[in-house]
mmCIF file with all atom_site columns, C-alpha atoms in Angstrom:
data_model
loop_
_atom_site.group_PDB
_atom_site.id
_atom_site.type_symbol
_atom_site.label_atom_id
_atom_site.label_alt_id
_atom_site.label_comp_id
_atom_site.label_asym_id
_atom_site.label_entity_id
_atom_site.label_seq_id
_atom_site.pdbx_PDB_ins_code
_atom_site.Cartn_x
_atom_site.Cartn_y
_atom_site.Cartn_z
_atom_site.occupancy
_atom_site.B_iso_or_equiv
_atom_site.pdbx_formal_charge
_atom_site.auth_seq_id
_atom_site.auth_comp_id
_atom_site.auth_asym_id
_atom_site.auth_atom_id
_atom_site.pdbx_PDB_model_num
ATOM 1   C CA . UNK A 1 1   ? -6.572  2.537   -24.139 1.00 47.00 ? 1   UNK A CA 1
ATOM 2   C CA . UNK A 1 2   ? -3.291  2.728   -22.015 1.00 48.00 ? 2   UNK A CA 1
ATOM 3   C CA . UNK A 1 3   ? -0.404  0.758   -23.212 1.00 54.00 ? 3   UNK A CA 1
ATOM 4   C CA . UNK A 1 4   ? 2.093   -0.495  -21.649 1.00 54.00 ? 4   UNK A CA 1
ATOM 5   C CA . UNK A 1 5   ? 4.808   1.857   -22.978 1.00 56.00 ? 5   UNK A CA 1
ATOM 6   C CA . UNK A 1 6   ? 2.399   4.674   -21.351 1.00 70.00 ? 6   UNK A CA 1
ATOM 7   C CA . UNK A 1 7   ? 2.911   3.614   -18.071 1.00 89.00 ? 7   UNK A CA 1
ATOM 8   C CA . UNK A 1 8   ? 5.501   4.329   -15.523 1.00 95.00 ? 8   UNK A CA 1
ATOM 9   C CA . UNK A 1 9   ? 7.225   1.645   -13.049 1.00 96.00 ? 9   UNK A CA 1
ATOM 10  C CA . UNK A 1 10  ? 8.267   3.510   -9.563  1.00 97.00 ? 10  UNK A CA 1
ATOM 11  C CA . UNK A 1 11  ? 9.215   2.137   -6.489  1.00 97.00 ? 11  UNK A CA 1
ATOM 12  C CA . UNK A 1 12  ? 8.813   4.420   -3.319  1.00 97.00 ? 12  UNK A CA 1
ATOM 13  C CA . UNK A 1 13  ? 10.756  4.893   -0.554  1.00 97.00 ? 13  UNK A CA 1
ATOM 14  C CA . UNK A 1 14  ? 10.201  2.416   3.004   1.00 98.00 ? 14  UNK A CA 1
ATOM 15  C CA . UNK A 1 15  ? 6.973   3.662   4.492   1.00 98.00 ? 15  UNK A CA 1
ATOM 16  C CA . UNK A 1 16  ? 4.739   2.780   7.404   1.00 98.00 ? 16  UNK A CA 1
ATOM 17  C CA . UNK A 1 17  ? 1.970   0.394   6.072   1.00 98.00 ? 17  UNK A CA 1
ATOM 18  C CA . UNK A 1 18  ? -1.536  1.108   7.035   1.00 96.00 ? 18  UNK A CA 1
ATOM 19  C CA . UNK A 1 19  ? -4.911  -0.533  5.833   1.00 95.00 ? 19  UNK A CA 1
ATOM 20  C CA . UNK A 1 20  ? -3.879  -3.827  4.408   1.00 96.00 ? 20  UNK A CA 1
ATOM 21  C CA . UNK A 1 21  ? -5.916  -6.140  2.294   1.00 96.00 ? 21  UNK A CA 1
ATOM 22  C CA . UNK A 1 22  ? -3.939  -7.722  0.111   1.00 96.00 ? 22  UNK A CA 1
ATOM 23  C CA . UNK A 1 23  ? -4.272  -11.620 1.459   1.00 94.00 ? 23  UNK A CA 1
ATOM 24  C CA . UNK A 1 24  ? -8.038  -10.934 0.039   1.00 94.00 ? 24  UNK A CA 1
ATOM 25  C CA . UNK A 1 25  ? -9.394  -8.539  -1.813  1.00 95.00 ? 25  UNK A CA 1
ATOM 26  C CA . UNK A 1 26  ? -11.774 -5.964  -1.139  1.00 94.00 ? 26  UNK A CA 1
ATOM 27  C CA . UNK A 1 27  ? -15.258 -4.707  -2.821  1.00 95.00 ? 27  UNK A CA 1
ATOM 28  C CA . UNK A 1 28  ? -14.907 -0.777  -3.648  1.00 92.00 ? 28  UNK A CA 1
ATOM 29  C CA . UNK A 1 29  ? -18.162 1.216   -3.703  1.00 91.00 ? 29  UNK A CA 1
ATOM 30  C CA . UNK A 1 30  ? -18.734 0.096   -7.639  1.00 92.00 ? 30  UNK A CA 1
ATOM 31  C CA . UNK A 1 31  ? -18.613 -4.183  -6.208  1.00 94.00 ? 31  UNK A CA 1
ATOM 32  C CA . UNK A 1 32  ? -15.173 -3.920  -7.656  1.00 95.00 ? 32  UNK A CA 1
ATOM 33  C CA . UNK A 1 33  ? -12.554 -6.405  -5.712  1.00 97.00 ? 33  UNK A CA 1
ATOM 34  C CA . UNK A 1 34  ? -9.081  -4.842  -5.248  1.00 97.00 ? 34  UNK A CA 1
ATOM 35  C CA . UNK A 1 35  ? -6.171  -6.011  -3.326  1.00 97.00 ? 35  UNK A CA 1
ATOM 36  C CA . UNK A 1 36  ? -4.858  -2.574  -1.656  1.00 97.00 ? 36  UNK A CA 1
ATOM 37  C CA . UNK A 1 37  ? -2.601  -1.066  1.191   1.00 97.00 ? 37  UNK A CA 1
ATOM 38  C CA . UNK A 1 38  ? -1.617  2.275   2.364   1.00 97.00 ? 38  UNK A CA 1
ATOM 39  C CA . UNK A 1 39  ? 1.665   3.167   2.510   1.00 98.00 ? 39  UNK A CA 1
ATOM 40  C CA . UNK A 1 40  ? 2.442   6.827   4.782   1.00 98.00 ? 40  UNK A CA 1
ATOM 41  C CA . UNK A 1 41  ? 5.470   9.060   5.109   1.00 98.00 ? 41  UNK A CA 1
ATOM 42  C CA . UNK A 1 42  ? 6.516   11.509  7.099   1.00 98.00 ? 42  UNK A CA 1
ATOM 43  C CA . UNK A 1 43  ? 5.504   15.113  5.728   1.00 97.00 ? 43  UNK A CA 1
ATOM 44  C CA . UNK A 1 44  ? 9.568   15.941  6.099   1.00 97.00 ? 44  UNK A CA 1
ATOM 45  C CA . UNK A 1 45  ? 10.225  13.539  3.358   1.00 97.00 ? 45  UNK A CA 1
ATOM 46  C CA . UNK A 1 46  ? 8.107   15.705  0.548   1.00 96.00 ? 46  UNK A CA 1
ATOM 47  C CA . UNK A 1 47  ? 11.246  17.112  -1.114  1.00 95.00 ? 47  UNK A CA 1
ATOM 48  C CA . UNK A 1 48  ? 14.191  14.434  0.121   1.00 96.00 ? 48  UNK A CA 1
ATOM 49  C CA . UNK A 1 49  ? 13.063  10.364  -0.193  1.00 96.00 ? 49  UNK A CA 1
ATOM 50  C CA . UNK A 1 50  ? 9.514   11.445  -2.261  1.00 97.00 ? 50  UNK A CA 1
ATOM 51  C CA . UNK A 1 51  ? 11.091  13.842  -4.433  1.00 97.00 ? 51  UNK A CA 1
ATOM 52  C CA . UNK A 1 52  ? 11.334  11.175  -7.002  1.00 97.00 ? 52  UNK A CA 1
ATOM 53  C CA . UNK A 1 53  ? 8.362   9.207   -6.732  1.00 96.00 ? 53  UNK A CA 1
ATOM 54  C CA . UNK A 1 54  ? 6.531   12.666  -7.162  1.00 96.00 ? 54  UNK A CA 1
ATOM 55  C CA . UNK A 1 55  ? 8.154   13.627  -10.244 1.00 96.00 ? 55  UNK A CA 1
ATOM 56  C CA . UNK A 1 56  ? 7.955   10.550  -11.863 1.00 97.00 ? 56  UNK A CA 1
ATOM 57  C CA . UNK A 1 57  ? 4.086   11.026  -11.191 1.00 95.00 ? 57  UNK A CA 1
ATOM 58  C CA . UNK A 1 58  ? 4.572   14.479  -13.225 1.00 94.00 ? 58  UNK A CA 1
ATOM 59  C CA . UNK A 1 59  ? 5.842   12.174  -15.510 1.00 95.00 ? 59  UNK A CA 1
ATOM 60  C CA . UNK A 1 60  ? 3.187   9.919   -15.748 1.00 95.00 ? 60  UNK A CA 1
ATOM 61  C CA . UNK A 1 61  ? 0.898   12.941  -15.937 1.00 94.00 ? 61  UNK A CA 1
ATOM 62  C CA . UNK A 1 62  ? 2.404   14.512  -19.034 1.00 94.00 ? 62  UNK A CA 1
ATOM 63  C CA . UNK A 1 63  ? 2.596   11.684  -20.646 1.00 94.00 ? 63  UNK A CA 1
ATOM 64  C CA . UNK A 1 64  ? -0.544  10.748  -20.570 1.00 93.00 ? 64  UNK A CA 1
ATOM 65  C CA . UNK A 1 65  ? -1.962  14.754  -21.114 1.00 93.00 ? 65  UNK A CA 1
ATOM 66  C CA . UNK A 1 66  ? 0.965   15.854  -22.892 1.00 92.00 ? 66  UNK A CA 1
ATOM 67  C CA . UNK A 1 67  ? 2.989   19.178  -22.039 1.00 88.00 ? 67  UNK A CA 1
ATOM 68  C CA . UNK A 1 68  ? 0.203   21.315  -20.974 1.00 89.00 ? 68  UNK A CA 1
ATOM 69  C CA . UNK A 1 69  ? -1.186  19.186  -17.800 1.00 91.00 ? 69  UNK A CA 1
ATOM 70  C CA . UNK A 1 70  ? -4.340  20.343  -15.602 1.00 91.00 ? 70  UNK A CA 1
ATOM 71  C CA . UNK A 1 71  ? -4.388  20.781  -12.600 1.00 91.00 ? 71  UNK A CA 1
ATOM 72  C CA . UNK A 1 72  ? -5.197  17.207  -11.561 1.00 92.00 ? 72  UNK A CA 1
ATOM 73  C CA . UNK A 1 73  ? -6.111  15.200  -8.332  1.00 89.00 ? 73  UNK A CA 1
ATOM 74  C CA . UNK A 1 74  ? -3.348  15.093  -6.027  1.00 90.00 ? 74  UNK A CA 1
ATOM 75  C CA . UNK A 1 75  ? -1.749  11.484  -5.549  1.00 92.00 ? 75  UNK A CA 1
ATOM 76  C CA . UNK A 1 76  ? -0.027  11.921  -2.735  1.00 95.00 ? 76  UNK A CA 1
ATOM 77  C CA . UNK A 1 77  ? -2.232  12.691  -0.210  1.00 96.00 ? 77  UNK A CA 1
ATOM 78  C CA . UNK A 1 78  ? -1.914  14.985  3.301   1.00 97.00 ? 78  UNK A CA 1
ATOM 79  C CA . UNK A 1 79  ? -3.199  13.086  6.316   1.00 96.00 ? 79  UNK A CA 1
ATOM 80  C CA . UNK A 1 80  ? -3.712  16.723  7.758   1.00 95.00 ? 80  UNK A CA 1
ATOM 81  C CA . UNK A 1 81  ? -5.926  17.735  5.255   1.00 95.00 ? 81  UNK A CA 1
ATOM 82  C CA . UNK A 1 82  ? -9.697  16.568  6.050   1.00 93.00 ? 82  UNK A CA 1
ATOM 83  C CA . UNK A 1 83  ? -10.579 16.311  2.212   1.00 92.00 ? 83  UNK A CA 1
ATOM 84  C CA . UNK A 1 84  ? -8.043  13.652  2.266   1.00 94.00 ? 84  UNK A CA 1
ATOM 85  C CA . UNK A 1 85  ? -8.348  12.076  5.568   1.00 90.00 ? 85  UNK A CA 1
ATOM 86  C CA . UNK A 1 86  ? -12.118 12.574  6.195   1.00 90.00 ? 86  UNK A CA 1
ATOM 87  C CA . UNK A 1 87  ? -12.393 9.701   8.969   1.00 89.00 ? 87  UNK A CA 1
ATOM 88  C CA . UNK A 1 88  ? -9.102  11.446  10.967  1.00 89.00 ? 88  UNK A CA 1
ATOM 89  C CA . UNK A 1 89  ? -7.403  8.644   10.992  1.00 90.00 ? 89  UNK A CA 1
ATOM 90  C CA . UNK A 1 90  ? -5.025  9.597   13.378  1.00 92.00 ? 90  UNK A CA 1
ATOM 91  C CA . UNK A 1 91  ? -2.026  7.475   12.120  1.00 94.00 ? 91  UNK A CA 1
ATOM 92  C CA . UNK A 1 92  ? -2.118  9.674   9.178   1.00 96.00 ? 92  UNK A CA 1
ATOM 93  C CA . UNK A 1 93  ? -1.507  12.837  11.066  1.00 96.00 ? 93  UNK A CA 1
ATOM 94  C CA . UNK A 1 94  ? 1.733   14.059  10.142  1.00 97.00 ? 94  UNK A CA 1
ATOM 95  C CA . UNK A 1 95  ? 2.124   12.331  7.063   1.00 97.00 ? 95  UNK A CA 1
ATOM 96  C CA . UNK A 1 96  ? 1.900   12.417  3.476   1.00 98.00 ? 96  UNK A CA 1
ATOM 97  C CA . UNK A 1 97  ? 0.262   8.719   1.962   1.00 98.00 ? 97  UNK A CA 1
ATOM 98  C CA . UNK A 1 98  ? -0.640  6.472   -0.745  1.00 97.00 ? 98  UNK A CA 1
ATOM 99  C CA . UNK A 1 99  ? -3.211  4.010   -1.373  1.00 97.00 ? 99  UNK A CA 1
ATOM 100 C CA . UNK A 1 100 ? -1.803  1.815   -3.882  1.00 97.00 ? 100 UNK A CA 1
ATOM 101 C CA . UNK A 1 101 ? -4.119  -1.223  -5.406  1.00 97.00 ? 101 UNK A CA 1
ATOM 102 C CA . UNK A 1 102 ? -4.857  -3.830  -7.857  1.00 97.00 ? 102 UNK A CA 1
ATOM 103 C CA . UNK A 1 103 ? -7.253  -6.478  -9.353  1.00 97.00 ? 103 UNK A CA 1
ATOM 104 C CA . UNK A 1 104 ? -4.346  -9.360  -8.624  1.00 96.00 ? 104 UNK A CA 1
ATOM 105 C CA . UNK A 1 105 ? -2.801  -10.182 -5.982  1.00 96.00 ? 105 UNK A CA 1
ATOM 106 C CA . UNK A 1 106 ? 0.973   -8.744  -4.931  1.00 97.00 ? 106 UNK A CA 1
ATOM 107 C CA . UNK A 1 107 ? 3.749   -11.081 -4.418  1.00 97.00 ? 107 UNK A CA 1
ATOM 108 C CA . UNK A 1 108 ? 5.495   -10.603 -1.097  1.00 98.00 ? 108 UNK A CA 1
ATOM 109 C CA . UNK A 1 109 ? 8.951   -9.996  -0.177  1.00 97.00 ? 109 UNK A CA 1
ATOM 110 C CA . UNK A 1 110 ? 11.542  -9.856  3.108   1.00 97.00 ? 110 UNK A CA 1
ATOM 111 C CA . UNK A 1 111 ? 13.932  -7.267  3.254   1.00 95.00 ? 111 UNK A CA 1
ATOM 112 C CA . UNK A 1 112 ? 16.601  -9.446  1.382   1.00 96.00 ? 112 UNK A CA 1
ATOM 113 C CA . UNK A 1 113 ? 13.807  -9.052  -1.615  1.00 95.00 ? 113 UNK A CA 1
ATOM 114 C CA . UNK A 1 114 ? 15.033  -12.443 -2.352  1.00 95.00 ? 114 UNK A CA 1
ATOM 115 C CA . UNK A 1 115 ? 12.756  -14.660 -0.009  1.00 96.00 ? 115 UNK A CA 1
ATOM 116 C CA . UNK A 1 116 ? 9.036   -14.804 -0.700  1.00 97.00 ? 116 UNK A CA 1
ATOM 117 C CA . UNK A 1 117 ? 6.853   -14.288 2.416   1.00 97.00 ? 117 UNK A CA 1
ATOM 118 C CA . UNK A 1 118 ? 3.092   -14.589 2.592   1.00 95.00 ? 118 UNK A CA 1
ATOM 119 C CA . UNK A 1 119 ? 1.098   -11.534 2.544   1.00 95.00 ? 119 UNK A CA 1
ATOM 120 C CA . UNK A 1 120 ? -0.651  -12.586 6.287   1.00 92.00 ? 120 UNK A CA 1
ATOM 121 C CA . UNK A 1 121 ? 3.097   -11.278 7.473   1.00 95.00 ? 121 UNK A CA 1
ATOM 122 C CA . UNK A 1 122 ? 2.441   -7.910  5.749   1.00 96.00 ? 122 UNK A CA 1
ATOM 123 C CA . UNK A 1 123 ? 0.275   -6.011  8.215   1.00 95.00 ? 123 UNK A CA 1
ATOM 124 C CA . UNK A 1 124 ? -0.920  -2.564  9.673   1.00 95.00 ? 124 UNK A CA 1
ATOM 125 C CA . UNK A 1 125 ? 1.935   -0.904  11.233  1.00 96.00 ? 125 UNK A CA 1
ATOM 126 C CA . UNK A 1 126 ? 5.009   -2.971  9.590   1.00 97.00 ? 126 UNK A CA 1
ATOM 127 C CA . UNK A 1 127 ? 7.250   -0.898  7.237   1.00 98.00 ? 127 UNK A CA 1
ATOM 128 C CA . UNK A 1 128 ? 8.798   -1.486  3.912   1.00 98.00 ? 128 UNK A CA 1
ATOM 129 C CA . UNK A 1 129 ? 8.303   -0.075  0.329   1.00 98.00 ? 129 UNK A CA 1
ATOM 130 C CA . UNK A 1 130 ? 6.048   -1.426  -3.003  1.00 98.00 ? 130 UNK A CA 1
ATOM 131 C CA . UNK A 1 131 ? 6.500   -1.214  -6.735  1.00 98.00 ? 131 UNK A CA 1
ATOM 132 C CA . UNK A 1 132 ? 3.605   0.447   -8.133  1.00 98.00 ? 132 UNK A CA 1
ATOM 133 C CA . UNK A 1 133 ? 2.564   1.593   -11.799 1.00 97.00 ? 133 UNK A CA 1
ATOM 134 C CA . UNK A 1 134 ? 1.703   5.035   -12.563 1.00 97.00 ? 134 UNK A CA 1
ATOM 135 C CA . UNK A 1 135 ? -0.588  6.466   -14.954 1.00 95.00 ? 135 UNK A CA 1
ATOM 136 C CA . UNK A 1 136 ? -2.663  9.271   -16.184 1.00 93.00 ? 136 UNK A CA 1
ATOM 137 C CA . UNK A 1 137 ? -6.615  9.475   -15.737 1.00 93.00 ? 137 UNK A CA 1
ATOM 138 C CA . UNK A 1 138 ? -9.687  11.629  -17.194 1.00 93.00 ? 138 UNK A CA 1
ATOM 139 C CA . UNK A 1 139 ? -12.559 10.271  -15.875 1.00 90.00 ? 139 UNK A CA 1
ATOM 140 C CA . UNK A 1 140 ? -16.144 12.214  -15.003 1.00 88.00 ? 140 UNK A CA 1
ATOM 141 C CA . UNK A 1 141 ? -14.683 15.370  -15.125 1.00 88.00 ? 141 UNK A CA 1
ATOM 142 C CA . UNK A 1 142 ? -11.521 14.069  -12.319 1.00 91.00 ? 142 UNK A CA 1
ATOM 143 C CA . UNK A 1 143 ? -8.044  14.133  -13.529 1.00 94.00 ? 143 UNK A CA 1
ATOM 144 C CA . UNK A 1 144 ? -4.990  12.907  -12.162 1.00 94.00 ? 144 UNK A CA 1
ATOM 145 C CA . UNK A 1 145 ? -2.585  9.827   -11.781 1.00 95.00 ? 145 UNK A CA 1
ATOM 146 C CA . UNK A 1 146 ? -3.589  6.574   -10.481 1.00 95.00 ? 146 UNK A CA 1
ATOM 147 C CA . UNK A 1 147 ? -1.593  4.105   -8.747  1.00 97.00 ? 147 UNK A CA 1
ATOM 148 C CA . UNK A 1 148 ? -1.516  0.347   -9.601  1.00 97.00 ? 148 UNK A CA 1
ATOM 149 C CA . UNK A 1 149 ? 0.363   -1.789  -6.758  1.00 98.00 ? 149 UNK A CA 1
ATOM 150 C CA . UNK A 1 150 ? 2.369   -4.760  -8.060  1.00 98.00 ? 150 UNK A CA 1
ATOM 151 C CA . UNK A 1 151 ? 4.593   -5.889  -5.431  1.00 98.00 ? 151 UNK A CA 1
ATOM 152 C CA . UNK A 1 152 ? 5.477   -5.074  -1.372  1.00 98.00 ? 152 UNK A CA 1
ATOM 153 C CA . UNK A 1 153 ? 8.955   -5.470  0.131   1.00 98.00 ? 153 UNK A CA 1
ATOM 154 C CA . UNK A 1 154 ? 8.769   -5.565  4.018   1.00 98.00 ? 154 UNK A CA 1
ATOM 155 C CA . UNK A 1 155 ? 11.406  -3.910  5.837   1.00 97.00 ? 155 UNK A CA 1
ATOM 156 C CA . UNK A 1 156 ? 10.637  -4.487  9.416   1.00 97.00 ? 156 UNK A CA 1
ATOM 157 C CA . UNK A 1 157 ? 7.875   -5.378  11.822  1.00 95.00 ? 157 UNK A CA 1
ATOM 158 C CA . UNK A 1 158 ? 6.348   -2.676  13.930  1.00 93.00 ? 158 UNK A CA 1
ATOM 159 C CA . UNK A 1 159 ? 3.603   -2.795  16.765  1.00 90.00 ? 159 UNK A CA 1
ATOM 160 C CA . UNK A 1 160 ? 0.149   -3.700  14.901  1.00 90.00 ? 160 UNK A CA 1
ATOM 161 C CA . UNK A 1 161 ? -2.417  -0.788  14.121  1.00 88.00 ? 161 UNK A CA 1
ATOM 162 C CA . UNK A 1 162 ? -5.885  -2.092  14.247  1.00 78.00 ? 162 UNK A CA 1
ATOM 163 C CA . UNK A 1 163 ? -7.174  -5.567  14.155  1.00 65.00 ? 163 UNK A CA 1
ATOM 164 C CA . UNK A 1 164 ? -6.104  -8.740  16.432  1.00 68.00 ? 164 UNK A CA 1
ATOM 165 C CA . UNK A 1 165 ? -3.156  -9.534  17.767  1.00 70.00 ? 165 UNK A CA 1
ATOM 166 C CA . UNK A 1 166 ? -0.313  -12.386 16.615  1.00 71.00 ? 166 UNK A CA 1
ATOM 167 C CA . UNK A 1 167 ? -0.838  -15.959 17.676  1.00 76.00 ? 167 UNK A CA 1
ATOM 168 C CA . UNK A 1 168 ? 2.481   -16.169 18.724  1.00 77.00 ? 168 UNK A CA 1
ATOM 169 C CA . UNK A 1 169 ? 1.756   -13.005 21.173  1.00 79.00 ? 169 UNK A CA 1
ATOM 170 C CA . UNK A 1 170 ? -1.106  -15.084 22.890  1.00 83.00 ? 170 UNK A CA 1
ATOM 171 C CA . UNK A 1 171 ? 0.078   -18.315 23.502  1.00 87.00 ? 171 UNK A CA 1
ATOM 172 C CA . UNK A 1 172 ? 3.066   -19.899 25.054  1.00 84.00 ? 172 UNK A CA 1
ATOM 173 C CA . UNK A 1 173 ? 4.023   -23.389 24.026  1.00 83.00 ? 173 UNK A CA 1
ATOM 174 C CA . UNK A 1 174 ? 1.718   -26.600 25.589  1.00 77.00 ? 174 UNK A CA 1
ATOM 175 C CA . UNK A 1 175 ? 2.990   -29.136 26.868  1.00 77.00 ? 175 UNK A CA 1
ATOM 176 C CA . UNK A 1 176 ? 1.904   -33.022 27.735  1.00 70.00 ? 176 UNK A CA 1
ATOM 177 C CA . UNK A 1 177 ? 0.576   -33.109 23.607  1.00 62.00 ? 177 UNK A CA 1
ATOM 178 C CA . UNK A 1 178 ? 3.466   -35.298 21.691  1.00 62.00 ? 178 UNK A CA 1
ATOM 179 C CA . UNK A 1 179 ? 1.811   -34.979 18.340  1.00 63.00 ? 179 UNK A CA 1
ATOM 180 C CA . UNK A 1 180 ? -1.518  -34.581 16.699  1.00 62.00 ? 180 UNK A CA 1
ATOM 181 C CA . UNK A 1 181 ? -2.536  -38.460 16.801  1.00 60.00 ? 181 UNK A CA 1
ATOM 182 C CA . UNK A 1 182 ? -2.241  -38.268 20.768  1.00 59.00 ? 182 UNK A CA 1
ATOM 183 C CA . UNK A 1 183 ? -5.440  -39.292 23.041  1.00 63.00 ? 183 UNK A CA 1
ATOM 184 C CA . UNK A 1 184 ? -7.379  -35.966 24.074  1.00 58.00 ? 184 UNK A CA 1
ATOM 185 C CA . UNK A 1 185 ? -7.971  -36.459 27.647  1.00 58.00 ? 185 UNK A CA 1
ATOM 186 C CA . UNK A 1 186 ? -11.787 -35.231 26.993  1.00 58.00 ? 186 UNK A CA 1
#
């Protein structure tokens, strides 16, 4: 049984956010629901902004195997490598990634981190950074460090990956309609 005390609190550095289901969770391939996103970097930051969040996954690591770790799964993962990114996602070209997730949901922040925002404005292709837990795993014969997501800051919009577009980028204001108890014409 982990304990608390066993794990380790991290929070990364502002990424590009990719595959995001955390209004509503998602079934993994066990019926499991998880609220998750993917959170990508640019390969350049390995050993400047991720240099920290990858030793403190050491960290995690040994404290879970103790001084003599095996060689484990790799948590951070290389969009150029096909083992990692078997469906070539292309927005992972490039970059080194995440996917972060948990059984409840995250709480939401804007860039102040002092206004709550609701997770529809967190989306494929905005930016910002999460708090996640680390700890170790041994499981089937697979060792490594897992990654439990607890919160997400956004830092800034950017053009939506995937999915549909914003309201607000489809329709321009009507007019003639005062309020909702007004006559339809039809």
């Amino acid at each position: 049984m982990v304990e608390k005390k066993d794990l380790i609190s991290v929070i990364t550095p502002v990424g590009k956010f990719l595959f995001v289901y955390i209004d509503t969770p998602q079934p993994d391939d066990k019926g499991v629901d998880w609220y998750k996103l993917t959170i990508a970097w640019p390969k350049e930051y390995k050993d400047t902004e991720l240099k920290h969040f990858r030793s403190e996954g050491m960290r995690a690591a040994k404290q879970f195997f103790g001084d003599s770790v095996p060689k484990l799964q790799t948590f951070l993962r290389d969009g150029d490598n096909p083992e990692h990114n078997s469906s070539d996602v292309e927005e992972l070209h490039g970059c080194l990634y995440i996917t972060a997730k948990s059984k409840t949901k995250p709480g939401c922040t804007d860039r102040s981190g002092k206004t709550e925002i609701s997770p529809l404005d967190v989306y494929s292709g905005a930016s910002g950074r999460v708090s996640v837990l680390l700890g170790g795993y041994d499981n089937l014969g697979k060792k490594g460090v897992w990654i439990r997501l607890q919160n997400i800051q956004k830092a800034a919009d950017g053009e939506r990956i995937g999915g549909k577009p914003k309201a607000s980028d489809q329709f321009s204001q009507l007019d003639g309609f005062v309020d909702e108890d007004d006559d339809m014409p039809f």
